[in-house]
Amino acid sequence: MKTSYTNWQLEKDEKQIYTLNLNKPDTSANVLSQDVLIELQSILDDMKKIPARALIFQSRKKDCFIAGADVNEFSQFDQSSTAYSEALQAIQLGQHVMNSIENLPFPTFALINGHCLGGGMELALACNYRIALESSITRIGLPEVKLGIHPGFGGSVRSNRLLGVFKAMNLMLSGRTLSVNSAKRFGLIDNIISDKITGHHFSHTVNQWLDDSLNKKDSLIKKIQAQHIRPFYLSFLELNFIRPIVAYLLTRLVSKRIKKAHYPAPFELINLWQLHAGNDDFMMKKEAESVAGLITSETAQNLIRIFQLQNQLKSLAQPSKKDTEDKPIQHIHIIGGGVMGGDIAIWCVYKGFTVSIHDQANEVLANLVKRANQFFKLKLKKKHLYQSAMDRLIPDINNNGLKKADLIIEAIIENISAKQSVFKNAEQLAKSNCLFATNTSSIPLDDISQVLTDPSRLVGIHFFNPVSRMPLIEIVSSNKTSQQSKTAALQFSGLIGKLPLPVTSTPGFLVNRVLTPYLLEAMELYSEGVPAEYIDKAAKQFGMPMGPIELSDKVGLDICLSVASNLSQHQNIRVPDTLTKWVEQGRLGLKTNMGFYQYKKGKSIKNKTHYQGLSLEQISNRLMFRLFNEAVACLNEKVVENDDYLDAGIIFGTGFAPFLGGPMHYIKHQGIDEMDHTLIDLSKDYGTRFNPVMGWNTLSSVL
Ligand code: NAI
């Protein structure tokens, strides 16, 4: 039998224990692409004829067992007439391979030495035993719903068989992934072993386990086999007359989070279980058909595209070989310890950096230490990790960190002369290779850098609020910013686990600029007497995860006012009087428990509405067309490089309905001319703010 294949290498030890190592060439992650599956099937066909004692699956990639099926192949299943049958064939191949593993006449082990997700987890589920190496990095799970599908290589059948309906559905419907320890507690993996036991050592360990199970009663294998025995009540839940009740409960839970019309996959999964649980073969057949249907749908194709865009942004943060030779950023100094500066400091410390933070006010720094303490206590359960994080945060009233830092981030009040004097001082005292960054939300970089002898070292690193939860940061550059500064900022975003979006230094950059007209239109509607609840409902019906009114309250009405006032100097937007009045009165939204909504214990109090005026569609049209119009303006002015970056920025920066694929994708799909005409109609009814911006007439050449 051959031992070396394109993707797989087969090893055998003297006890007839075989190890199949996956090492897909030219990629950093292993994925189950069609060629990997076809190759594996032929190896398995040969293996079933040989007298092996056991087979172990493992990976030769660092920190990655198998990351899933090949998402790039998914994106080829578009909506052409043959797409469904091609997808079905691909999925059935995956199922066939997993069934072949399950039917091998000797024990099989998945040695999970890194991320084990989606198709990778399905492979592990087809093995008799799942053993994970200790790791704080590894994530384990079945996150397919995030791509608009559900497990298709038999995973919905086998996870249900192993874990029972509630646990399996908990995992698959949410798409959440687990750490190694949680996966063990959950029952998804059988055992955790030291990360020292890899490769050859593991086949010895397996041999020992198999010997033990033959000789002694309390062997690990016996223990795992006992763990796998299904409690009676799990089979009870699969009885014909119980399943509809369970399915009803699951559907209710899922419906609280998402709408079937927007994200059908979780509902199809529940349906699949309700109709076929207990009949594994038939459920497998229907699983493949269901996934083939889903994967060729627009929703899944859009979600897959978003996943690819996310990877594109991530790759911008990857250092090249040359860059890695430069001295990395170690010490960060932050100036301004308010809402943003404080949160940025805490986040950077959490991600492993040493951070000194200066503020002109002592009490701000004292308050920051309290905030950090709470955050690290919540996030870092181990005492030494918590202590080390607290030690890395240095309150710095004398601004001493300025001289030592590799990166200085300014986050003081939004005032040009104050910011200029911060950087003027920094240029005199900081190390010559220190990178300067501002968190300004609206001041052009060139205005700030006027005071610098070397303006090329200034870049914008624009974080969003709340820093710990928002995945995106805008990397702002002007013509004067050097490529080196820009690259350093992009890489820094990767080091702190954020997605970087390169934008030009224009008012509002991308995210605030596109979001503001949408929020202001919601306020306009509110002033016209449309209830807040109804406005939010219209946006959510369109697919937004949160309505604009609730979002404004969450962001803070003072912040909305300051961004809108700034933008109104450059764009055709009007700041509603109500907003100005409320901010003057200190009615700032969630943080003062009163904004558009009243808040109790952080939750908005919403009333039932009996509004009879505009329809939900008319409202969502007004909201969304302001957003689309501004997005087209940004693309036309090249605030971002291309429509892909624009879509990614708006999705990760504002939460724009991911299943619609982003504003530009939506416009293209709906038809540019049709959208343009709707804007003209809206401008006739509601005024010049709906006038189509420059860029619509040339849009077809860029999309
Ligand atoms: P903040 O008012 O909460 O904090 C500003 C802090 O800077 C205060 O603690 C103040 O004492 C300190 N400060 C002022 N002048 C100083 C100086 N010369 N030296 C040292 N400390 C000084 O403001 P916030 O909201 O944190 O905003 C900071 C920056 O971040 C602004 O440029 C803002 O536009 C930007 N930003 C704000 C966002 C938000 O949601 N709040 C989102 C993204 C950016």
PDB file of N, CA and C in Angstrom, residues 106-151:
ATOM      1  N   PHE A 106     -11.759  -1.822  12.306  1.00  0.00           N
ATOM      2  CA  PHE A 106     -10.862  -1.663  13.461  1.00  0.00           C
ATOM      3  C   PHE A 106     -11.133  -0.280  14.072  1.00  0.00           C
ATOM      4  N   PRO A 107     -10.670  -0.054  15.304  1.00  0.00           N
ATOM      5  CA  PRO A 107     -10.972   1.225  15.971  1.00  0.00           C
ATOM      6  C   PRO A 107     -10.298   2.409  15.275  1.00  0.00           C
ATOM      7  N   THR A 108     -11.008   3.551  15.274  1.00  0.00           N
ATOM      8  CA  THR A 108     -10.465   4.766  14.657  1.00  0.00           C
ATOM      9  C   THR A 108     -10.415   5.887  15.705  1.00  0.00           C
ATOM     10  N   PHE A 109      -9.348   6.671  15.620  1.00  0.00           N
ATOM     11  CA  PHE A 109      -9.128   7.755  16.582  1.00  0.00           C
ATOM     12  C   PHE A 109      -8.910   9.053  15.821  1.00  0.00           C
ATOM     13  N   ALA A 110      -9.568  10.137  16.274  1.00  0.00           N
ATOM     14  CA  ALA A 110      -9.208  11.464  15.750  1.00  0.00           C
ATOM     15  C   ALA A 110      -8.330  12.110  16.807  1.00  0.00           C
ATOM     16  N   LEU A 111      -7.081  12.381  16.454  1.00  0.00           N
ATOM     17  CA  LEU A 111      -6.194  13.080  17.387  1.00  0.00           C
ATOM     18  C   LEU A 111      -6.271  14.571  17.032  1.00  0.00           C
ATOM     19  N   ILE A 112      -7.072  15.298  17.793  1.00  0.00           N
ATOM     20  CA  ILE A 112      -7.411  16.676  17.433  1.00  0.00           C
ATOM     21  C   ILE A 112      -6.301  17.606  17.920  1.00  0.00           C
ATOM     22  N   ASN A 113      -5.410  17.928  17.014  1.00  0.00           N
ATOM     23  CA  ASN A 113      -4.260  18.753  17.383  1.00  0.00           C
ATOM     24  C   ASN A 113      -4.383  20.141  16.765  1.00  0.00           C
ATOM     25  N   GLY A 114      -5.474  20.840  17.065  1.00  0.00           N
ATOM     26  CA  GLY A 114      -5.722  22.179  16.531  1.00  0.00           C
ATOM     27  C   GLY A 114      -7.189  22.320  16.160  1.00  0.00           C
ATOM     28  N   HIS A 115      -7.538  23.442  15.530  1.00  0.00           N
ATOM     29  CA  HIS A 115      -8.958  23.713  15.225  1.00  0.00           C
ATOM     30  C   HIS A 115      -9.623  22.527  14.534  1.00  0.00           C
ATOM     31  N   CYS A 116     -10.790  22.204  15.024  1.00  0.00           N
ATOM     32  CA  CYS A 116     -11.534  21.068  14.469  1.00  0.00           C
ATOM     33  C   CYS A 116     -12.959  21.553  14.262  1.00  0.00           C
ATOM     34  N   LEU A 117     -13.253  21.987  13.052  1.00  0.00           N
ATOM     35  CA  LEU A 117     -14.514  22.695  12.815  1.00  0.00           C
ATOM     36  C   LEU A 117     -15.254  22.113  11.616  1.00  0.00           C
ATOM     37  N   GLY A 118     -16.576  22.239  11.634  1.00  0.00           N
ATOM     38  CA  GLY A 118     -17.404  21.852  10.499  1.00  0.00           C
ATOM     39  C   GLY A 118     -17.093  20.441  10.020  1.00  0.00           C
ATOM     40  N   GLY A 119     -16.695  20.329   8.729  1.00  0.00           N
ATOM     41  CA  GLY A 119     -16.386  19.023   8.149  1.00  0.00           C
ATOM     42  C   GLY A 119     -15.316  18.277   8.942  1.00  0.00           C
ATOM     43  N   GLY A 120     -14.393  19.022   9.556  1.00  0.00           N
ATOM     44  CA  GLY A 120     -13.347  18.397  10.379  1.00  0.00           C
ATOM     45  C   GLY A 120     -13.951  17.715  11.589  1.00  0.00           C
ATOM     46  N   MET A 121     -14.930  18.375  12.186  1.00  0.00           N
ATOM     47  CA  MET A 121     -15.615  17.784  13.344  1.00  0.00           C
ATOM     48  C   MET A 121     -16.445  16.586  12.888  1.00  0.00           C
ATOM     49  N   GLU A 122     -17.002  16.682  11.690  1.00  0.00           N
ATOM     50  CA  GLU A 122     -17.806  15.570  11.179  1.00  0.00           C
ATOM     51  C   GLU A 122     -16.926  14.341  10.957  1.00  0.00           C
ATOM     52  N   LEU A 123     -15.691  14.586  10.523  1.00  0.00           N
ATOM     53  CA  LEU A 123     -14.753  13.464  10.372  1.00  0.00           C
ATOM     54  C   LEU A 123     -14.451  12.866  11.760  1.00  0.00           C
ATOM     55  N   ALA A 124     -14.215  13.757  12.710  1.00  0.00           N
ATOM     56  CA  ALA A 124     -13.925  13.279  14.068  1.00  0.00           C
ATOM     57  C   ALA A 124     -15.112  12.490  14.631  1.00  0.00           C
ATOM     58  N   LEU A 125     -16.324  12.950  14.294  1.00  0.00           N
ATOM     59  CA  LEU A 125     -17.522  12.254  14.790  1.00  0.00           C
ATOM     60  C   LEU A 125     -17.675  10.866  14.169  1.00  0.00           C
ATOM     61  N   ALA A 126     -17.127  10.700  12.957  1.00  0.00           N
ATOM     62  CA  ALA A 126     -17.214   9.390  12.301  1.00  0.00           C
ATOM     63  C   ALA A 126     -16.215   8.398  12.906  1.00  0.00           C
ATOM     64  N   CYS A 127     -15.227   8.921  13.649  1.00  0.00           N
ATOM     65  CA  CYS A 127     -14.253   8.040  14.308  1.00  0.00           C
ATOM     66  C   CYS A 127     -14.866   7.469  15.595  1.00  0.00           C
ATOM     67  N   ASN A 128     -14.285   6.382  16.065  1.00  0.00           N
ATOM     68  CA  ASN A 128     -14.794   5.811  17.321  1.00  0.00           C
ATOM     69  C   ASN A 128     -14.436   6.682  18.526  1.00  0.00           C
ATOM     70  N   TYR A 129     -13.220   7.261  18.486  1.00  0.00           N
ATOM     71  CA  TYR A 129     -12.750   8.029  19.652  1.00  0.00           C
ATOM     72  C   TYR A 129     -12.189   9.372  19.219  1.00  0.00           C
ATOM     73  N   ARG A 130     -12.474  10.421  20.012  1.00  0.00           N
ATOM     74  CA  ARG A 130     -11.976  11.772  19.731  1.00  0.00           C
ATOM     75  C   ARG A 130     -11.104  12.224  20.901  1.00  0.00           C
ATOM     76  N   ILE A 131      -9.811  12.352  20.621  1.00  0.00           N
ATOM     77  CA  ILE A 131      -8.859  12.729  21.668  1.00  0.00           C
ATOM     78  C   ILE A 131      -8.247  14.072  21.263  1.00  0.00           C
ATOM     79  N   ALA A 132      -8.310  15.057  22.157  1.00  0.00           N
ATOM     80  CA  ALA A 132      -7.747  16.371  21.806  1.00  0.00           C
ATOM     81  C   ALA A 132      -6.474  16.634  22.592  1.00  0.00           C
ATOM     82  N   LEU A 133      -5.540  17.314  21.943  1.00  0.00           N
ATOM     83  CA  LEU A 133      -4.341  17.747  22.661  1.00  0.00           C
ATOM     84  C   LEU A 133      -4.691  18.999  23.464  1.00  0.00           C
ATOM     85  N   GLU A 134      -4.082  19.109  24.643  1.00  0.00           N
ATOM     86  CA  GLU A 134      -4.263  20.321  25.456  1.00  0.00           C
ATOM     87  C   GLU A 134      -3.907  21.533  24.621  1.00  0.00           C
ATOM     88  N   SER A 135      -4.750  22.555  24.640  1.00  0.00           N
ATOM     89  CA  SER A 135      -4.425  23.761  23.881  1.00  0.00           C
ATOM     90  C   SER A 135      -5.348  24.888  24.317  1.00  0.00           C
ATOM     91  N   SER A 136      -4.810  26.104  24.371  1.00  0.00           N
ATOM     92  CA  SER A 136      -5.695  27.233  24.695  1.00  0.00           C
ATOM     93  C   SER A 136      -6.192  27.881  23.409  1.00  0.00           C
ATOM     94  N   ILE A 137      -5.695  27.407  22.282  1.00  0.00           N
ATOM     95  CA  ILE A 137      -6.053  28.034  20.997  1.00  0.00           C
ATOM     96  C   ILE A 137      -7.180  27.272  20.297  1.00  0.00           C
ATOM     97  N   THR A 138      -7.106  25.938  20.365  1.00  0.00           N
ATOM     98  CA  THR A 138      -8.018  25.096  19.590  1.00  0.00           C
ATOM     99  C   THR A 138      -9.491  25.423  19.831  1.00  0.00           C
ATOM    100  N   ARG A 139     -10.248  25.525  18.729  1.00  0.00           N
ATOM    101  CA  ARG A 139     -11.710  25.663  18.826  1.00  0.00           C
ATOM    102  C   ARG A 139     -12.338  24.452  18.145  1.00  0.00           C
ATOM    103  N   ILE A 140     -13.417  23.981  18.746  1.00  0.00           N
ATOM    104  CA  ILE A 140     -14.050  22.761  18.261  1.00  0.00           C
ATOM    105  C   ILE A 140     -15.545  23.018  18.085  1.00  0.00           C
ATOM    106  N   GLY A 141     -16.120  22.592  16.971  1.00  0.00           N
ATOM    107  CA  GLY A 141     -17.559  22.788  16.823  1.00  0.00           C
ATOM    108  C   GLY A 141     -18.079  22.556  15.420  1.00  0.00           C
ATOM    109  N   LEU A 142     -19.367  22.855  15.287  1.00  0.00           N
ATOM    110  CA  LEU A 142     -20.057  22.684  14.005  1.00  0.00           C
ATOM    111  C   LEU A 142     -20.699  24.023  13.625  1.00  0.00           C
ATOM    112  N   PRO A 143     -19.886  24.978  13.161  1.00  0.00           N
ATOM    113  CA  PRO A 143     -20.412  26.341  12.952  1.00  0.00           C
ATOM    114  C   PRO A 143     -21.043  26.584  11.574  1.00  0.00           C
ATOM    115  N   GLU A 144     -21.496  25.526  10.902  1.00  0.00           N
ATOM    116  CA  GLU A 144     -21.983  25.677   9.516  1.00  0.00           C
ATOM    117  C   GLU A 144     -23.093  26.716   9.364  1.00  0.00           C
ATOM    118  N   VAL A 145     -23.967  26.866  10.399  1.00  0.00           N
ATOM    119  CA  VAL A 145     -25.083  27.828  10.218  1.00  0.00           C
ATOM    120  C   VAL A 145     -24.572  29.225   9.914  1.00  0.00           C
ATOM    121  N   LYS A 146     -23.356  29.506  10.333  1.00  0.00           N
ATOM    122  CA  LYS A 146     -22.819  30.847  10.058  1.00  0.00           C
ATOM    123  C   LYS A 146     -22.586  31.065   8.570  1.00  0.00           C
ATOM    124  N   LEU A 147     -22.541  29.974   7.832  1.00  0.00           N
ATOM    125  CA  LEU A 147     -22.412  30.093   6.374  1.00  0.00           C
ATOM    126  C   LEU A 147     -23.743  29.812   5.677  1.00  0.00           C
ATOM    127  N   GLY A 148     -24.806  29.758   6.453  1.00  0.00           N
ATOM    128  CA  GLY A 148     -26.133  29.586   5.862  1.00  0.00           C
ATOM    129  C   GLY A 148     -26.481  28.144   5.531  1.00  0.00           C
ATOM    130  N   ILE A 149     -25.717  27.202   6.084  1.00  0.00           N
ATOM    131  CA  ILE A 149     -26.023  25.776   5.861  1.00  0.00           C
ATOM    132  C   ILE A 149     -26.030  25.059   7.221  1.00  0.00           C
ATOM    133  N   HIS A 150     -26.145  23.737   7.214  1.00  0.00           N
ATOM    134  CA  HIS A 150     -25.942  22.976   8.452  1.00  0.00           C
ATOM    135  C   HIS A 150     -25.032  21.797   8.117  1.00  0.00           C
ATOM    136  N   PRO A 151     -24.570  21.034   9.110  1.00  0.00           N
ATOM    137  CA  PRO A 151     -23.651  19.940   8.776  1.00  0.00           C
ATOM    138  C   PRO A 151     -24.236  19.036   7.693  1.00  0.00           C
TER     139      PRO A 151
END
